[in-house]
XYZ file of C-alpha atoms in Angstrom:
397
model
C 105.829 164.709 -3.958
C 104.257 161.316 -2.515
C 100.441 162.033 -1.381
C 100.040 162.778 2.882
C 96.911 160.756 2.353
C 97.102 156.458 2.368
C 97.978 155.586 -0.545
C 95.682 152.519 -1.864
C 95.672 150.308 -4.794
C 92.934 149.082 -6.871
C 94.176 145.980 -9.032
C 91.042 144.426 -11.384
C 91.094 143.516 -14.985
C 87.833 145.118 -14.911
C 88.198 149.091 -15.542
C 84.749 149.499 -14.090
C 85.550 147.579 -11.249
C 88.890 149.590 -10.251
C 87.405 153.030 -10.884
C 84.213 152.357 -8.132
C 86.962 150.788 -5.820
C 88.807 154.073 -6.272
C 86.205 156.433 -6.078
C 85.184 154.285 -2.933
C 88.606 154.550 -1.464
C 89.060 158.084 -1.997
C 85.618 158.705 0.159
C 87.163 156.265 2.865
C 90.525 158.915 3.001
C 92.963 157.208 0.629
C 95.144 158.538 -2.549
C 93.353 155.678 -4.833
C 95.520 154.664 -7.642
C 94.315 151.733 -9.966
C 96.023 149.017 -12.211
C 93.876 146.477 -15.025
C 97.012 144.918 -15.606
C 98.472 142.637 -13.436
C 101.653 141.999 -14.422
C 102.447 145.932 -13.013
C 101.397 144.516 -9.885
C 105.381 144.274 -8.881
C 106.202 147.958 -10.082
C 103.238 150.122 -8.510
C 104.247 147.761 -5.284
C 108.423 149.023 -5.193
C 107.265 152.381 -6.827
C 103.821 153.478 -4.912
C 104.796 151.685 -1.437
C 100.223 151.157 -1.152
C 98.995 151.150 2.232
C 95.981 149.070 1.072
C 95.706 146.752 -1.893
C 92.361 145.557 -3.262
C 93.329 142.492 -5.442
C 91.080 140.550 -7.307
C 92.363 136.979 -7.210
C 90.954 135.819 -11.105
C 92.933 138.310 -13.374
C 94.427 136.947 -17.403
C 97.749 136.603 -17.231
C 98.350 135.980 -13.068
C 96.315 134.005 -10.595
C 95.610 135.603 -7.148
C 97.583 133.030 -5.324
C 100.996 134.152 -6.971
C 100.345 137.921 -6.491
C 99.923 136.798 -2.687
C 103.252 134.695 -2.798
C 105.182 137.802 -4.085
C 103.757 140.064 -1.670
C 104.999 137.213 0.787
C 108.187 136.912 -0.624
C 108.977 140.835 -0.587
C 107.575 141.212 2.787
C 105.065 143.566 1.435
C 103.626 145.252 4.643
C 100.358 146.859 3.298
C 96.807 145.482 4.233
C 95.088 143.359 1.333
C 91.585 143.139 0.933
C 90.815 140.232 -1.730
C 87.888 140.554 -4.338
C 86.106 137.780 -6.138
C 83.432 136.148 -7.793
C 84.643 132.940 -6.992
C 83.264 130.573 -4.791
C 83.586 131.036 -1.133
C 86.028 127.915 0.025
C 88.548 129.229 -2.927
C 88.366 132.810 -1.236
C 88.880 130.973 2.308
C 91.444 128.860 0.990
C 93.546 131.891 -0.412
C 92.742 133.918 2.396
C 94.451 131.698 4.439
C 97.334 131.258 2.309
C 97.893 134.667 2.637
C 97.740 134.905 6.647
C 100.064 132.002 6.954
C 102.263 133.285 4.746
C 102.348 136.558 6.943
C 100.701 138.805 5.290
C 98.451 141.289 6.440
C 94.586 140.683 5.023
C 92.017 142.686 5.680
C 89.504 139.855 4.256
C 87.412 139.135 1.353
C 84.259 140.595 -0.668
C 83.096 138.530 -2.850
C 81.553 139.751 -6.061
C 78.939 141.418 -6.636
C 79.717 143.522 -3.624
C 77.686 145.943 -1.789
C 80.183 149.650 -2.406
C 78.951 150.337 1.174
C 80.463 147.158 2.833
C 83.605 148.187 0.562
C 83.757 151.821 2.259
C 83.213 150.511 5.735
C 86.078 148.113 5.184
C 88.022 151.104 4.073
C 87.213 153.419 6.615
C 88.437 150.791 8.736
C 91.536 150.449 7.544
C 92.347 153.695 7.171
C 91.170 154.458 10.496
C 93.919 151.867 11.845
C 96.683 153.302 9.387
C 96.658 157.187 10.175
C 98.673 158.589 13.137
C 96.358 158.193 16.315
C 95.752 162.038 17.546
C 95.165 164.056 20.247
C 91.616 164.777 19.490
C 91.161 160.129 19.064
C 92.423 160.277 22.417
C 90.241 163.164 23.523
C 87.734 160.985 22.586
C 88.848 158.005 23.476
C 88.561 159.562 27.543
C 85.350 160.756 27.116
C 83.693 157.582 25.190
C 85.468 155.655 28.301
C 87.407 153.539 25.612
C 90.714 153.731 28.360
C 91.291 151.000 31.185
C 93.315 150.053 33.907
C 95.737 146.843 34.077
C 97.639 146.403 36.884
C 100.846 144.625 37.564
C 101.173 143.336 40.751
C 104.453 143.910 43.570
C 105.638 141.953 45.600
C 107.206 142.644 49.050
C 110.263 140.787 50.948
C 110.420 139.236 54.437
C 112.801 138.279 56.792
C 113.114 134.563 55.410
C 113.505 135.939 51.876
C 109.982 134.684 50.611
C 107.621 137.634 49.021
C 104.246 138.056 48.921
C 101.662 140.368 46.739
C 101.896 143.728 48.655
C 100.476 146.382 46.069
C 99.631 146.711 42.553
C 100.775 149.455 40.183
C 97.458 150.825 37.791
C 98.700 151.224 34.277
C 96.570 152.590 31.680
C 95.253 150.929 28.630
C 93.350 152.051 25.846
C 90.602 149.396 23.876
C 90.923 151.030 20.181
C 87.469 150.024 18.703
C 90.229 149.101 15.776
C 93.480 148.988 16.761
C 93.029 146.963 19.832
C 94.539 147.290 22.966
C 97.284 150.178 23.200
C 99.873 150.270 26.315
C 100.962 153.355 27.073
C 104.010 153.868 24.816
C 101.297 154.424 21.988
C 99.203 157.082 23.198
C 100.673 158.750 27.146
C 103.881 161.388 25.728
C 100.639 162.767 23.167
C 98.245 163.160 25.582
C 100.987 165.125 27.922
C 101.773 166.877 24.650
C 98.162 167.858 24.370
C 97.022 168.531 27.822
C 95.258 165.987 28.738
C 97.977 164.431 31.572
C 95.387 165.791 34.389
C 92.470 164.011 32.698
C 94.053 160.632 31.792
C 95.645 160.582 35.720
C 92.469 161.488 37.119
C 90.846 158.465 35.423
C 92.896 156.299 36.337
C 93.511 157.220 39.646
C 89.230 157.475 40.003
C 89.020 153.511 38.979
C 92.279 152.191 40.752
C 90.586 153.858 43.674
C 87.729 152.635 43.458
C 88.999 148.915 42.307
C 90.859 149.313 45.495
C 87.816 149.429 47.846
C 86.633 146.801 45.855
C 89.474 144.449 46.967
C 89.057 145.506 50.077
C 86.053 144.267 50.622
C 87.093 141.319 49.592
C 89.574 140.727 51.965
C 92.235 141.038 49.588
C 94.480 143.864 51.046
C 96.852 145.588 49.011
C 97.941 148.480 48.002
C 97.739 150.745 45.011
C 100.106 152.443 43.121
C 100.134 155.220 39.867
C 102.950 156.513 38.028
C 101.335 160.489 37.709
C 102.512 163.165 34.965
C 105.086 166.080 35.781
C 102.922 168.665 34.983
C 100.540 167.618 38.105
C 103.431 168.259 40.069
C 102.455 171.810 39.122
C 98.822 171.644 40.044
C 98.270 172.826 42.919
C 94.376 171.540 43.526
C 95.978 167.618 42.915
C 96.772 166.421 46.285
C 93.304 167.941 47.726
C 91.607 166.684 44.606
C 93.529 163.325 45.075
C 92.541 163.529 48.829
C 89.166 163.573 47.975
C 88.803 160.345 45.837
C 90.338 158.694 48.891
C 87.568 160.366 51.181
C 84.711 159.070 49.237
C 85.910 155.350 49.527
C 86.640 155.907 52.610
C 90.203 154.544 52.314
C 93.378 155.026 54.161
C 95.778 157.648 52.339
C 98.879 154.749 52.897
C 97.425 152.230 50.759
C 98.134 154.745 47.947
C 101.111 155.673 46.365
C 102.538 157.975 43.851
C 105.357 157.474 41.423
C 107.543 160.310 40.065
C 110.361 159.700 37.665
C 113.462 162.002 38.133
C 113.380 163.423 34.946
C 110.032 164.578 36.299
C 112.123 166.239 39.116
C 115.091 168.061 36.931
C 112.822 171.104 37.898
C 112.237 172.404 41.759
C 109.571 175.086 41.640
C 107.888 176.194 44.879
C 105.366 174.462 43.760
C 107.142 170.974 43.274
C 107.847 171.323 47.277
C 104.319 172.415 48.032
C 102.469 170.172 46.731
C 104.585 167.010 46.791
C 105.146 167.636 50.754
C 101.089 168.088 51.232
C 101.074 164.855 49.717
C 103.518 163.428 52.414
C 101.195 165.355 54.885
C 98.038 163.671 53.829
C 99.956 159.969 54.307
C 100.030 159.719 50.864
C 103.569 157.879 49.753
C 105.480 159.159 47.359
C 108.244 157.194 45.120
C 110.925 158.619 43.045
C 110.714 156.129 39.692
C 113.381 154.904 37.110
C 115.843 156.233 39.517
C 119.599 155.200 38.110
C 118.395 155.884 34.585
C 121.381 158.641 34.161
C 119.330 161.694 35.242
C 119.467 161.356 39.571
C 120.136 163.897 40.930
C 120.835 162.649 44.642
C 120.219 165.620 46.634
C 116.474 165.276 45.471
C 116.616 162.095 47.726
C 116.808 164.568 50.875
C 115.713 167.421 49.487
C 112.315 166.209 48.234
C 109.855 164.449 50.808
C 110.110 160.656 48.915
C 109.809 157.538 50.826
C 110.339 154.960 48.659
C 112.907 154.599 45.801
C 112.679 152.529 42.202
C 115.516 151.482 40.940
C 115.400 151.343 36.588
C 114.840 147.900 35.363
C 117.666 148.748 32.891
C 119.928 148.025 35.899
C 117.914 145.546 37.563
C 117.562 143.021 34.627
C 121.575 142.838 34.290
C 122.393 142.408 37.834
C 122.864 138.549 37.381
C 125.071 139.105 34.646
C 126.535 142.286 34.836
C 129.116 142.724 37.434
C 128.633 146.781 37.845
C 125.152 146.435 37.430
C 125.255 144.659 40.466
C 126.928 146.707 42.718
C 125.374 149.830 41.525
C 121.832 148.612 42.852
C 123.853 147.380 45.918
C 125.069 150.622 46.213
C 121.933 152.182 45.952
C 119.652 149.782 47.961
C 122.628 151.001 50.703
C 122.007 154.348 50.020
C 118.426 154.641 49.797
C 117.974 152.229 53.061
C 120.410 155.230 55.332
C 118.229 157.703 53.966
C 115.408 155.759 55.205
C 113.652 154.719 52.265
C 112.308 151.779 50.871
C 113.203 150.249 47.869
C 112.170 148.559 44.760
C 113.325 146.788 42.011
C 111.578 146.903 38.463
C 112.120 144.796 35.147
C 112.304 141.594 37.194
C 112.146 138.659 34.774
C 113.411 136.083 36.931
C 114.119 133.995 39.232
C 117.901 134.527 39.593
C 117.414 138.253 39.470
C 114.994 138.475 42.601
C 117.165 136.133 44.638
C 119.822 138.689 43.999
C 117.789 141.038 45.560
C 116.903 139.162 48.033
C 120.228 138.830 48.804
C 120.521 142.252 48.416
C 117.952 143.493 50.484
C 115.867 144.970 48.242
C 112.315 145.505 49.797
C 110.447 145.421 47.074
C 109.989 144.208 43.393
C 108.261 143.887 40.379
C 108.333 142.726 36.789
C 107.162 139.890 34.527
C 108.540 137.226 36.454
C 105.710 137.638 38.891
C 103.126 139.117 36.245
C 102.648 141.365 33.156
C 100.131 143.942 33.830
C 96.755 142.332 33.757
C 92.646 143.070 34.315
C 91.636 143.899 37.989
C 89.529 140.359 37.728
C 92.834 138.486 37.448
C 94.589 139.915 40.098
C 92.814 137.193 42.857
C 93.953 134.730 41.332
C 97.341 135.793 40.657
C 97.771 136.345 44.212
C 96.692 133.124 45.519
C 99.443 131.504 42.377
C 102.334 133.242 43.977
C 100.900 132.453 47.557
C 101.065 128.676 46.571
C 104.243 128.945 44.795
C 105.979 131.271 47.758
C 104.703 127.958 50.249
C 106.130 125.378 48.070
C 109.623 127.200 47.682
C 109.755 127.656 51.990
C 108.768 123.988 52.415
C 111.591 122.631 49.826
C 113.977 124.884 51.156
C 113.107 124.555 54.951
């Protein structure tokens, strides 16, 4: 039965050398398994499937360089760290062989090495291999490792030109190792794990307050946040929510809410309560990914929305895709009798948003306008489209 642990391999003509890597590697959290000879390189590789590999690049029989070309060749995907006595340009120089050639390298130690620089290495590598949890991201919230991006959304006039109207806050979490994470990494665990109310709260506490920030500015938009089902089942939200907004002192319609159907397969008494005091307290409330094969259309009277967002898996074939486009036809149409707004997500284009245009789709958003970005870029992204939104009217005028 393979190991649960990482498995990591130690690979040094020197038996001394391998054992204190393993013993080192077994402290950091890996299964440590070792090799003096290098020619079995290639068979604990297929056979053991390492995680980590800790090669020395000066071994009888192989040079380091063409271990690193086979790894290359076999598309080996487990982290190398490279150990040495060598000089430090010949460690560079195969170092960089090895990135170029796609590998993944952790980076060098050169010999005689310090075994507490070797376990920190470790620890960091294992750190970035294991399955992230709900207790990292418990952590994560209260060490303030999460952010917010936001991707701007633009809103159609009358002449068919669009300007910057809101922003949507998505969250982002700055791994001390892994780097930035977008929600697809870490959001369906923390929901899992109970920790929806605190992750929403967050980022509904600095979109908020980045929001009065703009404002003072002069740069008025609006903000948006997509928010969990299961706060559609706590009751204290929309006064808690209410509050935030009191203590900026900002109007409740600058803010909006995004709910996606599949959030709404389930009508309690407490989905109408507290989704209609949200309505109450001006607060505006979208159904999202709507056309994604759950709708349910009688939740577009039933329930108090005011806005509707069509699934970018519609709206990013409409150019192409006859039915594509007359299903968001159809339910700009429909959405616009009911008397809601609509918009548009997964624009990447230019020939998709004149389509909607066409269409008469009030809003939209997507990459053609902007990925989600830092609050500090969104001036300047506004006064881009501003210029760009001038120079279309004036060629086309």
């Amino acid at each position: 039965m393979a190991p649960l642990s990482p498995v990591l391999l130690a690979l040094d003509d020197d038996e001394q050398i391998v054992d204190t890597i393993c013993a080192i590697g077994t402290r950091a959290g890996f299964h440590s398994i070792a090799s003096t000879t290098p020619t079995a390189l290639r068979e604990f590789v297929r056979t053991k499937q390492p995680d980590v590999i800790v090669l020395d690049l000066q071994m009888p029989g192989v040079d380091g360089v063409s271990a690193l070309r086979h790894l290359a060749d076999t598309n080996v995907p487990a982290r190398i760290l490279l150990v040495t006595g060598m000089d430090e340009r010949t460690i560079a120089a195969a170092e960089q062989y090895g990135v170029h050639r796609g590998l993944n390298i952790l980076g060098t130690l050169q010999k005689p090495f310090e075994p507490d620089e070797l376990l920190k290495r470790l620890e960091h590598a294992h750190a970035a291999i294991r399955p992230l949890t709900a207790a990292d991201l418990q952590q994560a919230i209260e060490n303030r490792e999460l952010l917010v991006y936001y991707q701007p959304i633009i809103r159609r006039f009358a002449d068919n030109t669009w300007d910057i109207a809101s922003v949507e806050a998505l969250l982002r979490w700055d791994h001390p190792i892994r780097g930035l994470l977008t929600p697809a990494s870490f959001i369906s665990m923390g929901e899992a794990h109970g920790l929806s109310r605190a992750m929403t709260d967050f980022m509904l506490q600095r979109g908020i307050e980045q929001l009065k920030g703009w404002l003072a500015a002069r740069l008025r938009i609006g903000l948006r946040a997509n928010i969990a089902a299961t706060l559609i089942a706590d009751l204290a939200f929309p006064d808690r929510l209410e509050a935030m907004l009191l203590e900026q002192n900002l109007d409740p319609d600058l803010l909006a809410l995004e709910i996606t159907e599949t959030a709404m397969l389930e009508q309690t008494p407490e989905t109408f309560d507290i989704l209609t005091r949200l309505r109450i307290k001006n607060i505006g409330l979208a159904i999202d990914d709507f056309g994604i094969g759950y709708s349910s259309l009688t939740q577009l009277f039933r329930m108090p929305f005011n806005e509707m967002k069509i699934d970018k898996s519609l709206v990013n074939k409409i150019v192409e895709s006859k039915e594509a486009f007359i299903m968001v036809d159809a339910l700009i149409s429909l959405a616009h009798k009911l008397g809601l707004t609509v918009c548009a997500e997964g624009v990447e284009d230019a020939p998709t948003l004149d389509a909607l245009g066409r269409l008469g789709c009030d809003y939209a958003q997507g990459y053609y306008v902007s990925p989600p970005v830092p609050a500090a870029e969104i001036p300047g992204i506004i006064a881009r489209w501003e210029q760009q939104q001038r120079r279309a009217f004036v060629k086309d005028a």
